[in-house]
Amino acid sequence: MVEETIKTIKETEREAEKIVKEAAQASTEILEKAAASAGELKQQAETDAKAKADADMKAANEIEEKAISDALAKVETEIESLRKAAKVKEDEAIASVIAELI
């Protein structure tokens, strides 16, 4: 009977060792999957952040281009206004000189 009890204990110990090895292997697999998943999440977050930064930069460039375009249009309008005013002054000066000559 003692032999049978020892045999049962040894068999139980072997089964326990097998369970511990399987648990260690499962733990390693879970950790590897978690690390891979974390790497994928990190990569996706970086990709998303880059896409948002690119979109923000594009929007900022469009705003800048519109501001420059608006400023150029305003300057061109002002230049045209100054040309017209200069032409009026030139015509007035010519008329004044002619009036003085007559």
Short mmCIF file of C-alpha atoms in Angstrom, two decimals:
data_model
loop_
_atom_site.label_atom_id
_atom_site.label_comp_id
_atom_site.label_asym_id
_atom_site.label_seq_id
_atom_site.Cartn_x
_atom_site.Cartn_y
_atom_site.Cartn_z
CA MET A 1 0.00 0.00 0.00
CA VAL A 2 2.86 2.38 0.74
CA GLU A 3 4.32 1.67 -2.67
CA GLU A 4 1.05 2.55 -4.28
CA THR A 5 0.85 5.80 -2.31
CA ILE A 6 4.44 6.70 -3.31
CA LYS A 7 3.62 5.87 -6.91
CA THR A 8 0.51 8.08 -6.75
CA ILE A 9 2.52 10.92 -5.19
CA LYS A 10 5.23 10.67 -7.88
CA GLU A 11 2.58 10.60 -10.61
CA THR A 12 0.90 13.62 -9.05
CA GLU A 13 4.27 15.40 -8.90
CA ARG A 14 4.88 14.64 -12.60
CA GLU A 15 1.45 15.95 -13.48
CA ALA A 16 2.08 19.05 -11.39
CA GLU A 17 5.42 19.64 -13.15
CA LYS A 18 3.68 19.18 -16.50
CA ILE A 19 1.01 21.71 -15.49
CA VAL A 20 3.68 24.17 -14.32
CA LYS A 21 5.58 23.81 -17.63
CA GLU A 22 2.39 24.26 -19.62
CA ALA A 23 1.48 27.31 -17.55
CA ALA A 24 4.97 28.78 -18.09
CA GLN A 25 4.69 28.16 -21.82
CA ALA A 26 1.20 29.68 -21.92
CA SER A 27 2.45 32.65 -19.92
CA THR A 28 5.32 33.15 -22.38
CA GLU A 29 2.93 32.96 -25.33
CA ILE A 30 0.56 35.45 -23.71
CA LEU A 31 3.43 37.84 -23.02
CA GLU A 32 4.69 37.54 -26.60
CA LYS A 33 1.20 38.22 -27.97
CA ALA A 34 0.80 41.18 -25.62
CA ALA A 35 4.16 42.61 -26.72
CA ALA A 36 3.25 42.18 -30.38
CA SER A 37 -0.15 43.77 -29.79
CA ALA A 38 1.45 46.68 -27.93
CA GLY A 39 3.87 47.16 -30.82
CA GLU A 40 1.01 47.21 -33.30
CA LEU A 41 -0.94 49.69 -31.17
CA LYS A 42 2.13 51.91 -30.87
CA GLN A 43 2.69 51.79 -34.64
CA GLN A 44 -0.97 52.60 -35.30
CA ALA A 45 -0.85 55.51 -32.86
CA GLU A 46 2.27 56.86 -34.56
CA THR A 47 0.64 56.49 -37.98
CA ASP A 48 -2.52 58.25 -36.79
CA ALA A 49 -0.50 61.06 -35.18
CA LYS A 50 1.52 61.55 -38.38
CA ALA A 51 -1.65 61.64 -40.49
CA LYS A 52 -3.20 64.23 -38.17
CA ALA A 53 -0.02 66.31 -38.19
CA ASP A 54 0.08 66.16 -41.99
CA ALA A 55 -3.58 67.22 -42.22
CA ASP A 56 -2.99 70.06 -39.74
CA MET A 57 0.06 71.20 -41.71
CA LYS A 58 -1.91 71.12 -44.97
CA ALA A 59 -4.71 73.16 -43.41
CA ALA A 60 -2.21 75.68 -42.02
CA ASN A 61 -0.56 75.99 -45.45
CA GLU A 62 -3.93 76.58 -47.10
CA ILE A 63 -4.75 79.29 -44.57
CA GLU A 64 -1.35 80.87 -45.13
CA GLU A 65 -1.74 80.78 -48.91
CA LYS A 66 -5.20 82.38 -48.65
CA ALA A 67 -3.85 85.10 -46.35
CA ILE A 68 -1.02 85.83 -48.79
CA SER A 69 -3.43 85.84 -51.73
CA ASP A 70 -5.79 88.21 -49.90
CA ALA A 71 -2.89 90.50 -48.96
CA LEU A 72 -1.62 90.56 -52.54
CA ALA A 73 -5.10 91.40 -53.84
CA LYS A 74 -5.38 94.22 -51.31
CA VAL A 75 -1.94 95.57 -52.29
CA GLU A 76 -2.82 95.38 -55.99
CA THR A 77 -6.06 97.28 -55.32
CA GLU A 78 -4.15 99.91 -53.35
CA ILE A 79 -1.54 100.23 -56.11
CA GLU A 80 -4.28 100.72 -58.69
CA SER A 81 -5.91 103.34 -56.48
CA LEU A 82 -2.58 105.15 -56.12
CA ARG A 83 -2.04 105.04 -59.89
CA LYS A 84 -5.46 106.59 -60.47
CA ALA A 85 -4.78 109.28 -57.86
CA ALA A 86 -1.38 109.97 -59.43
CA LYS A 87 -3.00 110.23 -62.87
CA VAL A 88 -5.55 112.72 -61.52
CA LYS A 89 -2.75 114.76 -59.91
CA GLU A 90 -0.75 114.59 -63.14
CA ASP A 91 -3.76 115.80 -65.15
CA GLU A 92 -4.32 118.59 -62.62
CA ALA A 93 -0.65 119.60 -62.81
CA ILE A 94 -0.74 119.64 -66.62
CA ALA A 95 -3.94 121.69 -66.59
CA SER A 96 -2.40 124.08 -64.06
CA VAL A 97 0.75 124.54 -66.17
CA ILE A 98 -1.33 125.09 -69.30
CA ALA A 99 -3.53 127.58 -67.45
CA GLU A 100 -0.43 129.47 -66.31
CA LEU A 101 0.89 129.53 -69.88
CA ILE A 102 -2.32 130.97 -71.32
#
